[in-house]
Each structure stands twice: as structure tokens, then as C-alpha cells.
PDB file of C-alpha atoms in Angstrom:
ATOM      1  CA  UNK A   1      74.097  27.235 133.896  1.00 45.00           C
ATOM      2  CA  UNK A   2      71.651  30.354 135.576  1.00 46.00           C
ATOM      3  CA  UNK A   3      74.386  31.597 137.268  1.00 51.00           C
ATOM      4  CA  UNK A   4      76.635  33.395 134.976  1.00 55.00           C
ATOM      5  CA  UNK A   5      79.751  34.110 137.175  1.00 57.00           C
ATOM      6  CA  UNK A   6      79.678  30.390 137.660  1.00 61.00           C
ATOM      7  CA  UNK A   7      79.579  29.350 134.171  1.00 66.00           C
ATOM      8  CA  UNK A   8      82.444  31.799 133.675  1.00 62.00           C
ATOM      9  CA  UNK A   9      84.765  30.014 136.371  1.00 64.00           C
ATOM     10  CA  UNK A  10      83.698  26.805 134.610  1.00 79.00           C
ATOM     11  CA  UNK A  11      84.469  27.580 131.251  1.00 84.00           C
ATOM     12  CA  UNK A  12      88.021  29.072 132.483  1.00 82.00           C
ATOM     13  CA  UNK A  13      88.762  25.188 133.741  1.00 85.00           C
ATOM     14  CA  UNK A  14      87.928  23.083 130.152  1.00 87.00           C
ATOM     15  CA  UNK A  15      90.278  22.353 127.484  1.00 87.00           C
ATOM     16  CA  UNK A  16      90.695  24.455 124.118  1.00 89.00           C
ATOM     17  CA  UNK A  17      89.622  21.369 122.469  1.00 89.00           C
ATOM     18  CA  UNK A  18      86.507  21.222 124.846  1.00 90.00           C
ATOM     19  CA  UNK A  19      85.322  25.059 124.297  1.00 92.00           C
ATOM     20  CA  UNK A  20      85.679  24.508 120.636  1.00 92.00           C
ATOM     21  CA  UNK A  21      83.312  21.747 120.982  1.00 92.00           C
ATOM     22  CA  UNK A  22      81.059  23.667 123.106  1.00 93.00           C
ATOM     23  CA  UNK A  23      81.407  26.412 120.684  1.00 94.00           C
ATOM     24  CA  UNK A  24      80.325  24.183 118.041  1.00 95.00           C
ATOM     25  CA  UNK A  25      77.252  22.822 119.896  1.00 94.00           C
ATOM     26  CA  UNK A  26      76.186  26.083 120.446  1.00 96.00           C
ATOM     27  CA  UNK A  27      76.384  27.315 117.565  1.00 96.00           C
ATOM     28  CA  UNK A  28      74.555  24.820 115.839  1.00 96.00           C
ATOM     29  CA  UNK A  29      71.318  25.263 118.268  1.00 96.00           C
ATOM     30  CA  UNK A  30      71.284  28.930 117.261  1.00 97.00           C
ATOM     31  CA  UNK A  31      71.498  27.536 113.654  1.00 97.00           C
ATOM     32  CA  UNK A  32      68.178  25.348 115.047  1.00 95.00           C
ATOM     33  CA  UNK A  33      66.419  27.970 116.592  1.00 97.00           C
ATOM     34  CA  UNK A  34      66.780  30.456 113.768  1.00 97.00           C
ATOM     35  CA  UNK A  35      65.486  27.654 111.621  1.00 97.00           C
ATOM     36  CA  UNK A  36      62.363  27.448 114.065  1.00 95.00           C
ATOM     37  CA  UNK A  37      62.042  30.808 114.136  1.00 97.00           C
ATOM     38  CA  UNK A  38      61.455  30.873 110.229  1.00 97.00           C
ATOM     39  CA  UNK A  39      59.141  28.162 110.449  1.00 97.00           C
ATOM     40  CA  UNK A  40      57.225  30.422 112.870  1.00 96.00           C
ATOM     41  CA  UNK A  41      57.002  33.345 110.733  1.00 97.00           C
ATOM     42  CA  UNK A  42      55.897  31.385 107.573  1.00 97.00           C
ATOM     43  CA  UNK A  43      52.911  30.062 109.439  1.00 96.00           C
ATOM     44  CA  UNK A  44      51.950  33.276 111.488  1.00 97.00           C
ATOM     45  CA  UNK A  45      52.093  34.991 108.215  1.00 97.00           C
ATOM     46  CA  UNK A  46      49.588  32.262 107.152  1.00 96.00           C
ATOM     47  CA  UNK A  47      47.124  32.675 109.992  1.00 96.00           C
ATOM     48  CA  UNK A  48      47.594  36.408 108.630  1.00 97.00           C
ATOM     49  CA  UNK A  49      46.407  36.009 105.045  1.00 96.00           C
ATOM     50  CA  UNK A  50      43.707  33.567 106.350  1.00 95.00           C
ATOM     51  CA  UNK A  51      42.495  36.192 108.577  1.00 95.00           C
ATOM     52  CA  UNK A  52      42.293  38.964 106.317  1.00 95.00           C
ATOM     53  CA  UNK A  53      40.798  36.889 103.191  1.00 93.00           C
ATOM     54  CA  UNK A  54      37.936  36.097 105.986  1.00 93.00           C
ATOM     55  CA  UNK A  55      37.476  39.560 106.775  1.00 93.00           C
ATOM     56  CA  UNK A  56      37.011  40.569 102.969  1.00 90.00           C
ATOM     57  CA  UNK A  57      34.733  37.456 103.234  1.00 89.00           C
ATOM     58  CA  UNK A  58      32.109  38.626 105.925  1.00 87.00           C
ATOM     59  CA  UNK A  59      30.867  41.621 104.207  1.00 87.00           C
ATOM     60  CA  UNK A  60      29.770  39.695 100.948  1.00 88.00           C
ATOM     61  CA  UNK A  61      26.303  38.687 100.508  1.00 87.00           C
ATOM     62  CA  UNK A  62      24.911  34.994  98.927  1.00 88.00           C
ATOM     63  CA  UNK A  63      24.775  34.584  95.319  1.00 89.00           C
ATOM     64  CA  UNK A  64      27.653  36.552  94.573  1.00 90.00           C
ATOM     65  CA  UNK A  65      30.132  35.780  91.496  1.00 91.00           C
ATOM     66  CA  UNK A  66      33.011  34.990  91.562  1.00 89.00           C
ATOM     67  CA  UNK A  67      36.086  33.482  90.393  1.00 93.00           C
ATOM     68  CA  UNK A  68      37.140  29.216  92.313  1.00 93.00           C
ATOM     69  CA  UNK A  69      41.032  29.068  91.748  1.00 93.00           C
ATOM     70  CA  UNK A  70      41.396  25.361  90.661  1.00 95.00           C
ATOM     71  CA  UNK A  71      44.919  25.762  90.574  1.00 95.00           C
ATOM     72  CA  UNK A  72      47.283  28.624  91.592  1.00 92.00           C
ATOM     73  CA  UNK A  73      47.110  29.646  87.267  1.00 95.00           C
ATOM     74  CA  UNK A  74      43.198  28.258  86.509  1.00 96.00           C
ATOM     75  CA  UNK A  75      39.986  30.148  87.576  1.00 96.00           C
ATOM     76  CA  UNK A  76      36.624  29.188  86.906  1.00 96.00           C
ATOM     77  CA  UNK A  77      32.983  31.379  87.513  1.00 95.00           C
ATOM     78  CA  UNK A  78      31.132  30.360  90.521  1.00 94.00           C
ATOM     79  CA  UNK A  79      28.975  31.685  92.864  1.00 93.00           C
ATOM     80  CA  UNK A  80      29.279  32.858  96.712  1.00 90.00           C
ATOM     81  CA  UNK A  81      27.316  29.604  98.697  1.00 87.00           C
ATOM     82  CA  UNK A  82      26.186  29.914 102.319  1.00 85.00           C
ATOM     83  CA  UNK A  83      28.093  33.420 103.608  1.00 87.00           C
ATOM     84  CA  UNK A  84      26.971  32.494 107.299  1.00 89.00           C
ATOM     85  CA  UNK A  85      29.514  29.608 108.484  1.00 90.00           C
ATOM     86  CA  UNK A  86      33.100  28.512 107.271  1.00 92.00           C
ATOM     87  CA  UNK A  87      34.724  25.595 108.286  1.00 94.00           C
ATOM     88  CA  UNK A  88      38.057  26.022 110.153  1.00 94.00           C
ATOM     89  CA  UNK A  89      41.066  23.423 109.746  1.00 94.00           C
ATOM     90  CA  UNK A  90      42.185  23.458 113.950  1.00 94.00           C
ATOM     91  CA  UNK A  91      44.579  20.731 113.381  1.00 92.00           C
ATOM     92  CA  UNK A  92      45.338  16.614 113.824  1.00 93.00           C
ATOM     93  CA  UNK A  93      42.208  16.505 111.629  1.00 94.00           C
ATOM     94  CA  UNK A  94      39.471  18.598 113.641  1.00 96.00           C
ATOM     95  CA  UNK A  95      37.300  21.124 111.545  1.00 96.00           C
ATOM     96  CA  UNK A  96      35.067  23.332 113.375  1.00 96.00           C
ATOM     97  CA  UNK A  97      31.741  25.268 111.760  1.00 94.00           C
ATOM     98  CA  UNK A  98      32.511  29.072 112.852  1.00 94.00           C
ATOM     99  CA  UNK A  99      30.729  32.185 111.597  1.00 93.00           C
ATOM    100  CA  UNK A 100      33.553  34.397 109.421  1.00 93.00           C
ATOM    101  CA  UNK A 101      33.591  36.861 112.500  1.00 93.00           C
ATOM    102  CA  UNK A 102      34.687  33.711 115.104  1.00 94.00           C
ATOM    103  CA  UNK A 103      37.114  32.751 112.254  1.00 95.00           C
ATOM    104  CA  UNK A 104      38.620  36.150 112.264  1.00 95.00           C
ATOM    105  CA  UNK A 105      39.049  35.705 115.594  1.00 95.00           C
ATOM    106  CA  UNK A 106      40.330  32.724 115.490  1.00 96.00           C
ATOM    107  CA  UNK A 107      43.096  33.628 112.904  1.00 96.00           C
ATOM    108  CA  UNK A 108      44.303  36.556 115.513  1.00 96.00           C
ATOM    109  CA  UNK A 109      44.524  34.657 118.196  1.00 96.00           C
ATOM    110  CA  UNK A 110      46.545  32.307 116.142  1.00 96.00           C
ATOM    111  CA  UNK A 111      48.863  34.952 115.007  1.00 97.00           C
ATOM    112  CA  UNK A 112      49.368  36.213 119.048  1.00 97.00           C
ATOM    113  CA  UNK A 113      50.384  32.902 120.273  1.00 96.00           C
ATOM    114  CA  UNK A 114      52.459  32.007 116.918  1.00 96.00           C
ATOM    115  CA  UNK A 115      54.617  35.766 117.766  1.00 97.00           C
ATOM    116  CA  UNK A 116      54.286  35.144 121.682  1.00 97.00           C
ATOM    117  CA  UNK A 117      56.261  32.070 120.936  1.00 96.00           C
ATOM    118  CA  UNK A 118      58.392  33.501 118.127  1.00 97.00           C
ATOM    119  CA  UNK A 119      59.514  36.096 121.003  1.00 97.00           C
ATOM    120  CA  UNK A 120      60.591  33.063 123.428  1.00 97.00           C
ATOM    121  CA  UNK A 121      62.594  31.783 121.082  1.00 97.00           C
ATOM    122  CA  UNK A 122      64.061  35.254 119.811  1.00 97.00           C
ATOM    123  CA  UNK A 123      65.186  35.483 123.946  1.00 97.00           C
ATOM    124  CA  UNK A 124      66.520  32.414 123.659  1.00 96.00           C
ATOM    125  CA  UNK A 125      68.908  32.869 120.465  1.00 97.00           C
ATOM    126  CA  UNK A 126      70.061  36.345 122.374  1.00 97.00           C
ATOM    127  CA  UNK A 127      71.137  34.188 125.545  1.00 96.00           C
ATOM    128  CA  UNK A 128      72.757  31.510 123.058  1.00 96.00           C
ATOM    129  CA  UNK A 129      74.327  34.261 121.313  1.00 96.00           C
ATOM    130  CA  UNK A 130      76.085  35.826 124.332  1.00 95.00           C
ATOM    131  CA  UNK A 131      77.090  31.860 125.336  1.00 94.00           C
ATOM    132  CA  UNK A 132      78.574  31.587 122.090  1.00 95.00           C
ATOM    133  CA  UNK A 133      80.420  34.892 122.451  1.00 94.00           C
ATOM    134  CA  UNK A 134      81.587  34.109 126.164  1.00 93.00           C
ATOM    135  CA  UNK A 135      82.763  30.634 124.748  1.00 93.00           C
ATOM    136  CA  UNK A 136      84.882  31.942 122.027  1.00 93.00           C
ATOM    137  CA  UNK A 137      86.592  34.498 124.154  1.00 93.00           C
ATOM    138  CA  UNK A 138      87.584  32.352 126.536  1.00 92.00           C
ATOM    139  CA  UNK A 139      89.063  29.905 123.645  1.00 93.00           C
ATOM    140  CA  UNK A 140      90.940  32.617 121.946  1.00 93.00           C
ATOM    141  CA  UNK A 141      92.458  33.707 125.656  1.00 92.00           C
ATOM    142  CA  UNK A 142      93.596  30.285 125.938  1.00 92.00           C
ATOM    143  CA  UNK A 143      95.062  29.537 122.593  1.00 92.00           C
ATOM    144  CA  UNK A 144      97.324  33.111 122.941  1.00 93.00           C
ATOM    145  CA  UNK A 145      98.049  31.802 126.538  1.00 91.00           C
ATOM    146  CA  UNK A 146      99.429  28.657 125.061  1.00 91.00           C
ATOM    147  CA  UNK A 147     101.039  30.272 121.634  1.00 92.00           C
ATOM    148  CA  UNK A 148     102.843  32.661 124.928  1.00 93.00           C
ATOM    149  CA  UNK A 149     104.053  29.644 126.603  1.00 91.00           C
ATOM    150  CA  UNK A 150     105.462  28.086 123.559  1.00 91.00           C
ATOM    151  CA  UNK A 151     106.880  30.790 122.142  1.00 93.00           C
ATOM    152  CA  UNK A 152     109.107  31.089 126.192  1.00 91.00           C
ATOM    153  CA  UNK A 153     109.807  27.884 126.172  1.00 90.00           C
ATOM    154  CA  UNK A 154     111.424  28.273 122.421  1.00 89.00           C
ATOM    155  CA  UNK A 155     113.344  31.529 123.578  1.00 87.00           C
ATOM    156  CA  UNK A 156     114.404  28.944 126.429  1.00 84.00           C
ATOM    157  CA  UNK A 157     115.109  26.330 124.658  1.00 75.00           C
ATOM    158  CA  UNK A 158     117.661  28.390 122.193  1.00 64.00           C
TER     159      UNK A 158
ATOM    160  CA  UNK B   1     102.914  -8.201 118.781  1.00 56.00           C
ATOM    161  CA  UNK B   2      99.444 -10.257 119.229  1.00 76.00           C
ATOM    162  CA  UNK B   3      98.531  -8.814 122.100  1.00 83.00           C
ATOM    163  CA  UNK B   4      98.496  -5.557 120.745  1.00 86.00           C
ATOM    164  CA  UNK B   5      96.414  -7.103 117.775  1.00 89.00           C
ATOM    165  CA  UNK B   6      94.020  -8.551 120.030  1.00 90.00           C
ATOM    166  CA  UNK B   7      93.671  -5.354 122.224  1.00 90.00           C
ATOM    167  CA  UNK B   8      92.500  -3.592 118.649  1.00 90.00           C
ATOM    168  CA  UNK B   9      90.312  -5.841 117.967  1.00 92.00           C
ATOM    169  CA  UNK B  10      88.407  -5.290 121.324  1.00 92.00           C
ATOM    170  CA  UNK B  11      88.738  -1.899 120.852  1.00 92.00           C
ATOM    171  CA  UNK B  12      87.047  -1.845 117.238  1.00 93.00           C
ATOM    172  CA  UNK B  13      84.542  -4.152 118.800  1.00 93.00           C
ATOM    173  CA  UNK B  14      83.585  -1.865 121.833  1.00 93.00           C
ATOM    174  CA  UNK B  15      83.698   1.243 119.627  1.00 93.00           C
ATOM    175  CA  UNK B  16      81.016  -0.441 117.163  1.00 95.00           C
ATOM    176  CA  UNK B  17      78.745  -0.800 120.298  1.00 93.00           C
ATOM    177  CA  UNK B  18      79.008   2.361 121.199  1.00 94.00           C
ATOM    178  CA  UNK B  19      78.204   3.321 118.030  1.00 95.00           C
ATOM    179  CA  UNK B  20      75.249   1.113 117.444  1.00 95.00           C
ATOM    180  CA  UNK B  21      74.105   2.415 120.891  1.00 95.00           C
ATOM    181  CA  UNK B  22      74.592   6.251 119.601  1.00 95.00           C
ATOM    182  CA  UNK B  23      72.453   5.658 116.597  1.00 96.00           C
ATOM    183  CA  UNK B  24      69.603   3.803 118.782  1.00 95.00           C
ATOM    184  CA  UNK B  25      69.786   7.082 121.258  1.00 96.00           C
ATOM    185  CA  UNK B  26      69.353   9.886 118.307  1.00 96.00           C
ATOM    186  CA  UNK B  27      66.340   7.342 116.928  1.00 96.00           C
ATOM    187  CA  UNK B  28      64.885   7.559 120.516  1.00 96.00           C
ATOM    188  CA  UNK B  29      65.965  11.287 121.018  1.00 96.00           C
ATOM    189  CA  UNK B  30      63.893  11.953 117.776  1.00 96.00           C
ATOM    190  CA  UNK B  31      61.313   9.913 118.269  1.00 96.00           C
ATOM    191  CA  UNK B  32      60.366  11.859 121.445  1.00 96.00           C
ATOM    192  CA  UNK B  33      60.691  15.283 119.978  1.00 95.00           C
ATOM    193  CA  UNK B  34      58.121  14.171 117.421  1.00 96.00           C
ATOM    194  CA  UNK B  35      55.884  13.552 120.293  1.00 97.00           C
ATOM    195  CA  UNK B  36      56.408  16.518 121.862  1.00 95.00           C
ATOM    196  CA  UNK B  37      55.304  17.935 118.546  1.00 94.00           C
ATOM    197  CA  UNK B  38      52.118  15.752 118.134  1.00 96.00           C
ATOM    198  CA  UNK B  39      51.312  16.803 122.038  1.00 96.00           C
ATOM    199  CA  UNK B  40      51.643  20.362 122.064  1.00 95.00           C
ATOM    200  CA  UNK B  41      49.452  20.382 118.504  1.00 95.00           C
ATOM    201  CA  UNK B  42      46.900  17.931 120.082  1.00 96.00           C
ATOM    202  CA  UNK B  43      46.834  20.353 123.155  1.00 96.00           C
ATOM    203  CA  UNK B  44      45.795  23.648 121.064  1.00 95.00           C
ATOM    204  CA  UNK B  45      43.212  21.325 119.258  1.00 96.00           C
ATOM    205  CA  UNK B  46      41.941  20.992 122.788  1.00 96.00           C
ATOM    206  CA  UNK B  47      41.885  23.954 123.979  1.00 95.00           C
ATOM    207  CA  UNK B  48      40.195  24.963 120.699  1.00 95.00           C
ATOM    208  CA  UNK B  49      37.401  22.722 121.412  1.00 95.00           C
ATOM    209  CA  UNK B  50      36.911  23.611 124.998  1.00 94.00           C
ATOM    210  CA  UNK B  51      36.023  27.203 123.736  1.00 93.00           C
ATOM    211  CA  UNK B  52      33.142  26.343 121.557  1.00 92.00           C
ATOM    212  CA  UNK B  53      29.873  26.233 122.662  1.00 90.00           C
ATOM    213  CA  UNK B  54      27.959  22.792 123.057  1.00 87.00           C
ATOM    214  CA  UNK B  55      26.027  22.753 119.695  1.00 86.00           C
ATOM    215  CA  UNK B  56      29.139  23.501 117.668  1.00 90.00           C
ATOM    216  CA  UNK B  57      29.397  21.790 114.777  1.00 93.00           C
ATOM    217  CA  UNK B  58      32.664  19.512 114.823  1.00 95.00           C
ATOM    218  CA  UNK B  59      34.281  17.334 111.829  1.00 96.00           C
ATOM    219  CA  UNK B  60      36.815  15.249 111.686  1.00 96.00           C
ATOM    220  CA  UNK B  61      38.717  14.319 108.800  1.00 95.00           C
ATOM    221  CA  UNK B  62      38.821  10.457 108.452  1.00 94.00           C
ATOM    222  CA  UNK B  63      40.491   9.780 105.287  1.00 93.00           C
ATOM    223  CA  UNK B  64      38.876  11.777 102.485  1.00 93.00           C
ATOM    224  CA  UNK B  65      36.108  12.666 104.344  1.00 94.00           C
ATOM    225  CA  UNK B  66      34.752  15.135 106.580  1.00 95.00           C
ATOM    226  CA  UNK B  67      32.499  12.977 109.943  1.00 95.00           C
ATOM    227  CA  UNK B  68      30.283  15.076 111.989  1.00 95.00           C
ATOM    228  CA  UNK B  69      31.617  14.056 115.636  1.00 94.00           C
ATOM    229  CA  UNK B  70      29.827  15.100 119.063  1.00 93.00           C
ATOM    230  CA  UNK B  71      31.759  18.211 120.806  1.00 94.00           C
ATOM    231  CA  UNK B  72      32.271  16.601 124.123  1.00 94.00           C
ATOM    232  CA  UNK B  73      32.952  13.174 122.260  1.00 94.00           C
ATOM    233  CA  UNK B  74      35.974  15.188 120.057  1.00 95.00           C
ATOM    234  CA  UNK B  75      37.112  16.662 123.176  1.00 96.00           C
ATOM    235  CA  UNK B  76      37.604  13.370 125.360  1.00 96.00           C
ATOM    236  CA  UNK B  77      39.314  11.548 121.962  1.00 96.00           C
ATOM    237  CA  UNK B  78      41.415  14.326 121.814  1.00 96.00           C
ATOM    238  CA  UNK B  79      42.322  13.858 125.769  1.00 97.00           C
ATOM    239  CA  UNK B  80      42.589   9.954 125.356  1.00 97.00           C
ATOM    240  CA  UNK B  81      45.437  11.226 122.558  1.00 96.00           C
ATOM    241  CA  UNK B  82      46.946  13.398 124.584  1.00 97.00           C
ATOM    242  CA  UNK B  83      46.953  10.713 127.356  1.00 97.00           C
ATOM    243  CA  UNK B  84      48.730   7.998 125.175  1.00 97.00           C
ATOM    244  CA  UNK B  85      50.915  10.533 124.102  1.00 97.00           C
ATOM    245  CA  UNK B  86      51.822  11.697 127.385  1.00 97.00           C
ATOM    246  CA  UNK B  87      52.651   7.908 128.702  1.00 97.00           C
ATOM    247  CA  UNK B  88      54.858   7.264 125.184  1.00 97.00           C
ATOM    248  CA  UNK B  89      57.262  10.459 125.995  1.00 97.00           C
ATOM    249  CA  UNK B  90      57.505   9.259 129.759  1.00 97.00           C
ATOM    250  CA  UNK B  91      58.454   5.928 128.532  1.00 96.00           C
ATOM    251  CA  UNK B  92      60.890   7.324 126.071  1.00 97.00           C
ATOM    252  CA  UNK B  93      62.008   9.779 128.697  1.00 97.00           C
ATOM    253  CA  UNK B  94      63.068   6.520 130.724  1.00 97.00           C
ATOM    254  CA  UNK B  95      64.484   4.517 127.750  1.00 96.00           C
ATOM    255  CA  UNK B  96      67.311   7.815 126.881  1.00 96.00           C
ATOM    256  CA  UNK B  97      68.283   8.316 130.590  1.00 97.00           C
ATOM    257  CA  UNK B  98      69.060   4.332 130.633  1.00 96.00           C
ATOM    258  CA  UNK B  99      70.800   4.550 127.102  1.00 95.00           C
ATOM    259  CA  UNK B 100      72.486   7.975 127.992  1.00 96.00           C
ATOM    260  CA  UNK B 101      74.503   5.994 131.514  1.00 96.00           C
ATOM    261  CA  UNK B 102      74.720   3.174 129.427  1.00 95.00           C
ATOM    262  CA  UNK B 103      76.725   4.905 126.804  1.00 95.00           C
ATOM    263  CA  UNK B 104      78.637   7.116 128.784  1.00 94.00           C
ATOM    264  CA  UNK B 105      79.914   3.738 130.113  1.00 94.00           C
ATOM    265  CA  UNK B 106      80.693   2.214 127.418  1.00 94.00           C
ATOM    266  CA  UNK B 107      82.795   5.570 126.389  1.00 93.00           C
ATOM    267  CA  UNK B 108      84.818   5.229 129.136  1.00 94.00           C
ATOM    268  CA  UNK B 109      85.551   1.266 128.513  1.00 93.00           C
ATOM    269  CA  UNK B 110      86.620   2.095 125.364  1.00 93.00           C
ATOM    270  CA  UNK B 111      88.749   5.103 126.476  1.00 92.00           C
ATOM    271  CA  UNK B 112      90.187   3.025 128.873  1.00 93.00           C
ATOM    272  CA  UNK B 113      90.993   0.832 126.082  1.00 92.00           C
ATOM    273  CA  UNK B 114      92.731   2.927 123.786  1.00 91.00           C
ATOM    274  CA  UNK B 115      94.704   4.539 126.833  1.00 92.00           C
ATOM    275  CA  UNK B 116      96.026   0.765 127.557  1.00 91.00           C
ATOM    276  CA  UNK B 117      96.884   0.784 123.744  1.00 90.00           C
ATOM    277  CA  UNK B 118      98.777   3.602 124.061  1.00 89.00           C
ATOM    278  CA  UNK B 119     100.818   2.392 126.773  1.00 90.00           C
ATOM    279  CA  UNK B 120     101.463  -0.987 125.072  1.00 88.00           C
ATOM    280  CA  UNK B 121     102.824   1.202 121.342  1.00 86.00           C
ATOM    281  CA  UNK B 122     105.005   3.014 124.246  1.00 88.00           C
ATOM    282  CA  UNK B 123     106.251  -0.015 125.678  1.00 87.00           C
ATOM    283  CA  UNK B 124     106.846  -1.335 122.759  1.00 82.00           C
ATOM    284  CA  UNK B 125     108.906   1.106 121.069  1.00 80.00           C
ATOM    285  CA  UNK B 126     111.211   1.628 124.476  1.00 75.00           C
TER     286      UNK B 126
END
């Protein structure tokens, strides 16, 4: 796998059916990876929005009037309580009290982490795509070769 | 003809076996994947907890309620869970390996029987 030349030799030895199967497998993998990438993009966006909300929040003072969303379309008036601390969900049921500044920092770190992972997946997808292209190339070459042979055989038969 | 019929029965029996093995394997693989997701989530939480000051307030969601928990205790709990998940993944890895080799063996058996059946058909027709 690591050596592209080696892989090319291996591909040439495979039958058209095997090549087709392999191409389909890689294609499936690419789809899976693209889905993961999608999910990560959404996660990054969520962290980004939370970070932005916190950034707006940290300059506010206690007792400020605001509208609290009960549902996405129903708001009730309320006043801001403590602005010193916010509670952050850090996953698996654990929550941590932090200052809004630390919260912003947390969101930024998470966005960066997610972006790093997205870059890795993107790299993976590119790799798989070039592999798929290689497999397809060898596959169509084989098919062509077979058709050629068939034509020759028919010509000789006549 | 009866020999062919018997062989056919045997093949379908073996093929059924193979199918149930494949189902088993994919079940194992998907729970393996789930465990590795859980592991990375716990790992992130662990790292986050370790960044905290010792007097930071940590809460654990138990049912609908947030319960205050000691930071050190929380860290050890998460570490314990990670250890458990590690144990489970290595167990699953072994199971998956075993199932894969078993499946490969079965595949060979089925292929061989099918070949035999083809030969018998060819013999009968000639």
C-alpha cells in the first residue's frame, strides 16, 4: 500500500472482477469519509457559534434584561444573572464551571482540533481518490485488452 | 442425481454457516467502532479535566441532575472508563481476528464444494 509502484504491479495482476470490486470498495470508503467530514464541519460550526455567543456574553453585566428562548419561536423576558461563570458541557456527562473568557478559549481550541481532524480526513480522501482513479484506469485497460483479444479471436475464426 | 442433491444440501448448509459468521463479524466490527468513538470522547474529556485548576467546579450529569464532583475523582473515573474501553477493544480485536480467519476457512470450503458440484454437473452432461 505504501509503495505506489508496488501497488501498480499488484493491480495489474488482478482480474477485472477483482478490480471492479476494489474500485467499489474504495468508492464506498470515500463516501463514508465525506460523511464524516460533513459531520465535523457541523461540529466546528456549533463550537464556533457557541464561542461567538460567549464572546458577546462576556461584556454584559448582571441584571441586564434579555429574552430567553423557550423554543426556537417562543421567547420570555428575563434578566441576566451571574455573568462571572458559565457551565460548559465537555462531553460524556461532565460539566465544568468556567469564566466566559475560558469558555471562549475552550471553543476556539475545539474548533482548531476539529479543523485539524478535517484536514487529516481531507488528505485521506485525496489519497483514496487517486487510488480509485488508478484502479479504474487499470480496469478499463484490462477490459479494452480483453475486447481486443476477442476481436482477434473472432477474426481468426472467420 | 442424489449425489448432486446431497452436495447441494451440504453447500447451502455451509453457505448458511458462512452468512451467520459474516453477520457476527460485522456486529463485532460495528461495536468495535463504537468503542473507539467512546474512547476518543473520553480521552478528550480526560484532557480537558486535566487542564483545570484543582479548585475548579466539576459537575456530572446523573439522570436529569447535575451532581458536584471532585476534579481528582472525576479524572480517575474517566481514566477507569478508558481502561475498561481499552480492555473491551482488545477483546473485540481478538474476537474479530478469530472470526476473520474462521470466515476465510469457511469461504474456502464453500468454494471447493461449489467447484466439486460444477465438476459433477459437467460429468453428468458428458
